[in-house]
Amino acid sequence: MPSIYPLGGQNMRLAGSIGVYDSLSETGIRMRSKNGFLTLYSESQKVFMKVTFRDSTKVLKLTDNIKKLFTRNVKSGCLTIRVEVPAKDVMIQEGVPEELCEFVKILETIYSNQPLPERIFTPKDVSFALLKASDRSKLHVARRQDYPVGTGFSPRLREFIARNLKLRSFDSRLHALTGLRFLDLGGNLIKHVPEEIQSLGLVKLVLDNNKIDSWPSVQLDSPLARALESIDLSFNTIEWLPDDFWNMENIVSANLSHLGLRGLPVSRLHLIKRLTELQINSNRLTSLPFALVVHRNCRLSVMDNVFTEVKVELPAISSVPTLQGCASLTCARKFSVSFLMDRLPWHLYIRFAVLRTCICCRSQCGLEPTRLLLQFPQTCHLCADRDNYPCIIAYLCGPLCYYKFKSKPWRYELG
């Protein structure tokens, strides 16, 4: 992941996945981006940009040669520099927004022909090996005695791995590393995950094989909720996850196996658009939430649970619906989840954020629907025990749908 930081305490450079492409031909062949280093050096009062890869280098003049800076997506971590001669695009992706903004300021200074401080420049002939040797964006601690105690962490740290070191607590110094993107503290003795973890814009978080017994609430607008794509909490002792667990709306892969979970969080689960893998093996789940029906292409693994056997029996229905049931039914059908989020107290919104689609009329249910268990739809992406097939909680919105389903239940099976 790209990062800008001093080389030897002085020079500025950018390290990460960089691609150099021909900007004239739209149909030209585009090579895949490679890990490399981008540095600046000065020669004959002109500024040059050098892209150094393991097996090659590319040099482009910047003085009076910057045609355009594509900065629209800098806050998302993307930057493209277009030069005129030769017609090339230098593309940087998955960058740290704050650091790319700093680099853009340097480029704008060059574009306006203003002088740069000498400390910005790197020697022209600096090698890939030297650049890599001074790279402080990754730290892998293999032994307990090597864990940084008095020295502290580099503020440019992007990747930190400290597995199987018998660490008993979450290092509070990590909270200040706003550029940290990959954190692996698996195989330790950590019991508590602090709420401050949501201040980190992590893309991947690995906390497997610890002694964690709870997971903190994560705010919807926090850096962690916006950035996290992969989480591994397996082999801990978490019976219940918070209702707002799926506030981390960009999750692609989640491993929640071997936790002893009694239930899966359901609020906002259907809004996780990128979910492609969910592992919930070896828990104490008796049923699955209806929201999982939405994730047809998600690889779902539910082996070694205690699912309830599906019986063709409907619970008794109340003849007189409550005022809350009627009001919530109207709200659920008339207003979107995002609309309600801005207008309801959080504890009430989180209940409306559960997907309750009536299996009979296919409309949204209120907060007091009739619940029943059905067999989970068979799919090639499901991995389950043959003798303990999972069941799913389904809903009927009112008396009319209740009696329709009761008369012909086979018509409304989940396909």
Short mmCIF file of C-alpha atoms in Angstrom, two decimals, residues 72-363:
data_model
loop_
_atom_site.label_atom_id
_atom_site.label_comp_id
_atom_site.label_asym_id
_atom_site.label_seq_id
_atom_site.Cartn_x
_atom_site.Cartn_y
_atom_site.Cartn_z
CA ARG A 72 -10.71 13.36 -7.97
CA ASN A 73 -10.29 10.06 -6.12
CA VAL A 74 -7.36 11.00 -3.90
CA LYS A 75 -9.58 10.75 -0.82
CA SER A 76 -10.28 7.17 -1.89
CA GLY A 77 -6.55 6.45 -2.22
CA CYS A 78 -6.12 6.82 -6.00
CA LEU A 79 -3.91 9.24 -7.94
CA THR A 80 -2.83 9.43 -11.59
CA ILE A 81 -0.06 11.67 -12.95
CA ARG A 82 -0.12 12.39 -16.69
CA VAL A 83 3.03 13.72 -18.40
CA GLU A 84 3.32 15.04 -21.96
CA VAL A 85 6.68 13.73 -23.21
CA PRO A 86 6.63 10.81 -23.40
CA ALA A 87 2.84 10.49 -23.15
CA LYS A 88 2.56 8.41 -20.01
CA ASP A 89 0.21 7.92 -17.07
CA VAL A 90 1.67 7.00 -13.69
CA MET A 91 -1.13 5.38 -11.69
CA ILE A 92 -1.17 4.81 -7.94
CA GLN A 93 -3.99 2.87 -6.29
CA GLU A 94 -5.01 1.89 -2.76
CA GLY A 95 -3.04 4.74 -1.27
CA VAL A 96 -3.39 6.45 2.09
CA PRO A 97 -5.45 9.58 1.32
CA GLU A 98 -3.56 11.88 3.70
CA GLU A 99 -0.19 10.95 2.22
CA LEU A 100 -1.37 11.17 -1.38
CA CYS A 101 -2.67 14.68 -0.62
CA GLU A 102 0.81 15.56 0.64
CA PHE A 103 2.36 14.21 -2.56
CA VAL A 104 -0.15 16.15 -4.69
CA LYS A 105 1.02 19.38 -3.03
CA ILE A 106 4.59 18.58 -4.07
CA LEU A 107 3.47 17.94 -7.66
CA GLU A 108 1.47 21.18 -7.74
CA THR A 109 4.55 23.04 -6.57
CA ILE A 110 6.52 21.53 -9.46
CA TYR A 111 3.71 22.37 -11.90
CA SER A 112 3.78 26.03 -10.84
CA ASN A 113 7.60 26.14 -11.25
CA GLN A 114 8.17 26.97 -7.61
CA PRO A 115 11.34 25.75 -5.89
CA LEU A 116 11.32 22.65 -3.71
CA PRO A 117 13.44 22.12 -0.59
CA GLU A 118 16.48 19.95 -1.19
CA ARG A 119 15.36 17.44 1.45
CA ILE A 120 12.61 16.31 -0.93
CA PHE A 121 15.06 14.87 -3.44
CA THR A 122 16.59 11.40 -3.44
CA PRO A 123 19.96 10.52 -5.02
CA LYS A 124 19.54 9.69 -8.70
CA ASP A 125 21.23 6.30 -8.53
CA VAL A 126 19.51 4.95 -5.40
CA SER A 127 18.80 1.23 -5.87
CA PHE A 128 15.69 -0.87 -5.28
CA ALA A 129 17.55 -2.85 -2.60
CA LEU A 130 18.44 0.30 -0.67
CA LEU A 131 14.93 1.65 -0.94
CA LYS A 132 13.48 -1.64 0.25
CA ALA A 133 15.98 -1.91 3.11
CA SER A 134 14.82 1.46 4.44
CA ASP A 135 11.13 0.62 3.98
CA ARG A 136 9.47 0.97 7.38
CA SER A 137 5.91 0.38 6.24
CA LYS A 138 5.93 -3.32 7.26
CA LEU A 139 6.82 -4.92 10.58
CA HIS A 140 6.75 -8.66 11.26
CA VAL A 141 7.68 -9.62 14.82
CA ALA A 142 8.51 -13.32 15.06
CA ARG A 143 9.91 -13.44 18.63
CA ARG A 144 8.63 -11.91 21.87
CA GLN A 145 12.02 -10.36 22.64
CA ASP A 146 11.90 -8.50 19.31
CA TYR A 147 8.60 -6.78 20.09
CA PRO A 148 9.13 -2.99 20.05
CA VAL A 149 8.86 -1.79 23.63
CA GLY A 150 11.16 1.20 24.04
CA THR A 151 11.60 2.06 20.37
CA GLY A 152 7.92 2.50 19.45
CA PHE A 153 6.28 2.11 16.05
CA SER A 154 7.02 3.97 12.86
CA PRO A 155 4.19 6.45 12.13
CA ARG A 156 4.33 5.18 8.52
CA LEU A 157 3.53 1.57 9.47
CA ARG A 158 1.06 -0.07 7.07
CA GLU A 159 1.36 -3.76 7.99
CA PHE A 160 1.96 -5.23 11.45
CA ILE A 161 2.15 -8.96 12.20
CA ALA A 162 2.77 -10.25 15.72
CA ARG A 163 1.49 -13.83 15.94
CA ASN A 164 2.03 -16.39 18.70
CA LEU A 165 3.87 -14.04 21.07
CA LYS A 166 1.62 -14.62 24.13
CA LEU A 167 0.54 -10.98 24.13
CA ARG A 168 -2.13 -10.45 26.79
CA SER A 169 -3.53 -7.08 25.72
CA PHE A 170 -4.09 -4.90 22.68
CA ASP A 171 -1.17 -2.46 22.36
CA SER A 172 -2.63 1.04 22.86
CA ARG A 173 0.14 2.56 20.71
CA LEU A 174 -1.48 1.00 17.66
CA HIS A 175 -4.43 3.39 17.98
CA ALA A 176 -2.26 6.26 16.75
CA LEU A 177 -1.26 4.46 13.53
CA THR A 178 -3.95 5.92 11.29
CA GLY A 179 -2.20 4.56 8.18
CA LEU A 180 -2.22 0.93 9.40
CA ARG A 181 -4.04 -1.28 6.90
CA PHE A 182 -3.17 -4.88 7.86
CA LEU A 183 -3.09 -6.06 11.47
CA ASP A 184 -2.48 -9.68 12.51
CA LEU A 185 -2.39 -10.44 16.25
CA GLY A 186 -3.52 -14.05 15.99
CA GLY A 187 -2.40 -16.81 18.33
CA ASN A 188 -1.98 -14.61 21.40
CA LEU A 189 -3.76 -14.33 24.78
CA ILE A 190 -5.70 -11.12 24.14
CA LYS A 191 -9.02 -10.97 26.04
CA HIS A 192 -10.31 -7.50 25.24
CA VAL A 193 -10.59 -5.54 21.99
CA PRO A 194 -10.81 -1.80 22.81
CA GLU A 195 -13.39 0.49 21.22
CA GLU A 196 -10.53 2.62 19.91
CA ILE A 197 -9.88 0.01 17.23
CA GLN A 198 -12.59 1.69 15.16
CA SER A 199 -10.26 4.68 14.68
CA LEU A 200 -8.01 2.50 12.48
CA GLY A 201 -8.73 2.30 8.75
CA LEU A 202 -7.81 -1.39 8.61
CA VAL A 203 -8.49 -3.35 5.44
CA LYS A 204 -7.66 -6.74 6.98
CA LEU A 205 -7.87 -7.69 10.66
CA VAL A 206 -6.79 -11.09 12.02
CA LEU A 207 -7.44 -11.89 15.70
CA ASP A 208 -7.91 -15.66 15.57
CA ASN A 209 -6.86 -18.04 18.37
CA ASN A 210 -7.01 -15.55 21.22
CA LYS A 211 -9.19 -15.41 24.35
CA ILE A 212 -11.49 -12.61 23.18
CA ASP A 213 -14.94 -12.80 24.80
CA SER A 214 -16.62 -9.74 23.25
CA TRP A 215 -16.47 -7.43 20.23
CA PRO A 216 -16.98 -3.66 20.60
CA SER A 217 -19.67 -1.65 18.85
CA VAL A 218 -18.32 0.06 15.73
CA GLN A 219 -19.83 3.36 14.60
CA LEU A 220 -21.19 3.45 11.07
CA ASP A 221 -19.05 6.46 10.10
CA SER A 222 -15.82 5.23 11.72
CA PRO A 223 -12.65 4.53 9.66
CA LEU A 224 -12.85 0.81 10.50
CA ALA A 225 -16.47 0.54 9.33
CA ARG A 226 -15.63 2.22 6.04
CA ALA A 227 -12.39 0.36 5.25
CA LEU A 228 -12.52 -3.18 6.69
CA GLU A 229 -12.83 -5.91 4.05
CA SER A 230 -11.63 -9.03 5.85
CA ILE A 231 -12.00 -10.05 9.49
CA ASP A 232 -10.98 -13.27 11.25
CA LEU A 233 -12.24 -13.76 14.82
CA SER A 234 -12.21 -17.57 14.75
CA PHE A 235 -11.25 -19.71 17.75
CA ASN A 236 -12.26 -17.21 20.43
CA THR A 237 -15.09 -17.31 23.01
CA ILE A 238 -17.67 -14.78 21.81
CA GLU A 239 -21.24 -15.97 22.48
CA TRP A 240 -22.92 -12.84 21.14
CA LEU A 241 -21.75 -10.22 18.68
CA PRO A 242 -23.24 -6.69 18.92
CA ASP A 243 -26.35 -5.89 16.89
CA ASP A 244 -24.40 -3.30 14.90
CA PHE A 245 -21.64 -5.73 13.87
CA TRP A 246 -22.55 -5.30 10.20
CA ASN A 247 -21.93 -1.56 10.37
CA MET A 248 -18.69 -2.67 8.72
CA GLU A 249 -20.50 -2.49 5.41
CA ASN A 250 -17.55 -3.22 3.09
CA ILE A 251 -16.86 -6.67 4.51
CA VAL A 252 -15.90 -9.18 1.81
CA SER A 253 -14.78 -12.09 3.99
CA ALA A 254 -15.67 -12.89 7.61
CA ASN A 255 -14.49 -15.90 9.60
CA LEU A 256 -16.65 -16.31 12.72
CA SER A 257 -16.03 -20.03 13.24
CA HIS A 258 -15.34 -21.74 16.58
CA LEU A 259 -16.68 -18.87 18.69
CA GLY A 260 -19.57 -20.56 20.46
CA LEU A 261 -21.99 -18.09 18.86
CA ARG A 262 -25.62 -18.52 19.94
CA GLY A 263 -26.91 -16.20 17.24
CA LEU A 264 -25.71 -14.27 14.21
CA PRO A 265 -26.20 -10.48 14.09
CA VAL A 266 -28.99 -9.71 11.63
CA SER A 267 -29.29 -5.92 11.52
CA ARG A 268 -27.94 -4.50 8.21
CA LEU A 269 -26.70 -7.94 7.10
CA HIS A 270 -28.67 -7.68 3.85
CA LEU A 271 -26.95 -4.34 3.10
CA ILE A 272 -23.46 -5.89 2.91
CA LYS A 273 -23.20 -5.81 -0.88
CA ARG A 274 -19.66 -7.23 -1.23
CA LEU A 275 -19.90 -10.24 1.09
CA THR A 276 -18.46 -13.26 -0.75
CA GLU A 277 -17.39 -15.55 2.11
CA LEU A 278 -18.90 -16.17 5.55
CA GLN A 279 -17.62 -18.96 7.80
CA ILE A 280 -19.70 -19.75 10.89
CA ASN A 281 -18.66 -23.36 11.54
CA SER A 282 -18.58 -24.95 14.99
CA ASN A 283 -20.92 -22.58 16.80
CA ARG A 284 -24.21 -23.12 18.67
CA LEU A 285 -26.52 -21.69 16.04
CA THR A 286 -30.05 -23.12 15.95
CA SER A 287 -31.18 -21.15 12.87
CA LEU A 288 -29.94 -18.68 10.27
CA PRO A 289 -31.26 -15.16 9.60
CA PHE A 290 -33.50 -14.48 6.61
CA ALA A 291 -31.03 -11.86 5.34
CA LEU A 292 -28.66 -14.61 4.17
CA VAL A 293 -31.12 -15.42 1.37
CA VAL A 294 -30.00 -12.17 -0.28
CA HIS A 295 -26.39 -13.37 -0.46
CA ARG A 296 -26.91 -16.06 -3.10
CA ASN A 297 -23.31 -15.94 -4.33
CA CYS A 298 -21.71 -15.89 -0.89
CA ARG A 299 -19.67 -18.97 0.05
CA LEU A 300 -21.44 -19.94 3.28
CA SER A 301 -19.99 -22.56 5.62
CA VAL A 302 -22.21 -23.66 8.54
CA MET A 303 -20.88 -27.08 9.55
CA ASP A 304 -20.99 -28.38 13.13
CA ASN A 305 -23.89 -26.34 14.51
CA VAL A 306 -27.12 -27.41 16.28
CA PHE A 307 -29.83 -26.38 13.83
CA THR A 308 -33.46 -26.95 14.81
CA GLU A 309 -35.34 -29.59 12.85
CA VAL A 310 -37.90 -28.01 10.52
CA LYS A 311 -41.52 -28.98 11.29
CA VAL A 312 -44.59 -28.02 9.29
CA GLU A 313 -46.27 -26.29 12.21
CA LEU A 314 -47.32 -22.66 12.37
CA PRO A 315 -47.32 -20.79 15.68
CA ALA A 316 -50.61 -19.37 16.88
CA ILE A 317 -51.45 -15.93 15.52
CA SER A 318 -52.81 -13.08 17.63
CA SER A 319 -56.29 -12.03 16.56
CA VAL A 320 -55.72 -8.37 17.54
CA PRO A 321 -52.46 -6.77 16.32
CA THR A 322 -50.74 -4.31 18.64
CA LEU A 323 -50.39 -0.60 17.90
CA GLN A 324 -46.61 -1.02 17.56
CA GLY A 325 -47.11 -3.86 15.10
CA CYS A 326 -49.41 -1.78 12.89
CA ALA A 327 -47.25 1.35 13.04
CA SER A 328 -44.01 -0.52 12.36
CA LEU A 329 -45.59 -2.30 9.38
CA THR A 330 -46.48 1.07 7.82
CA CYS A 331 -42.99 2.49 8.48
CA ALA A 332 -41.22 -0.58 7.09
CA ARG A 333 -43.17 -0.45 3.83
CA LYS A 334 -43.25 3.30 3.30
CA PHE A 335 -39.75 4.38 4.31
CA SER A 336 -36.27 3.12 3.42
CA VAL A 337 -33.75 1.99 6.02
CA SER A 338 -31.51 5.01 5.32
CA PHE A 339 -34.49 7.36 5.79
CA LEU A 340 -35.34 5.82 9.15
CA MET A 341 -31.70 5.89 10.28
CA ASP A 342 -31.70 9.70 10.29
CA ARG A 343 -35.00 9.98 12.16
CA LEU A 344 -35.23 7.19 14.71
CA PRO A 345 -33.29 6.54 17.93
CA TRP A 346 -30.48 4.09 17.31
CA HIS A 347 -32.00 1.27 19.40
CA LEU A 348 -35.18 1.46 17.32
CA TYR A 349 -33.46 1.92 13.96
CA ILE A 350 -31.33 -1.18 14.52
CA ARG A 351 -34.57 -3.21 14.74
CA PHE A 352 -35.93 -1.76 11.51
CA ALA A 353 -32.60 -2.56 9.81
CA VAL A 354 -33.39 -6.30 9.99
CA LEU A 355 -34.63 -7.75 6.70
CA ARG A 356 -38.12 -9.18 7.28
CA THR A 357 -39.67 -9.97 3.90
CA CYS A 358 -43.00 -11.77 3.98
CA ILE A 359 -42.57 -15.09 2.15
CA CYS A 360 -46.18 -14.89 0.97
CA CYS A 361 -46.74 -11.36 -0.39
CA ARG A 362 -43.00 -10.45 -0.65
CA SER A 363 -43.61 -7.13 1.12
#
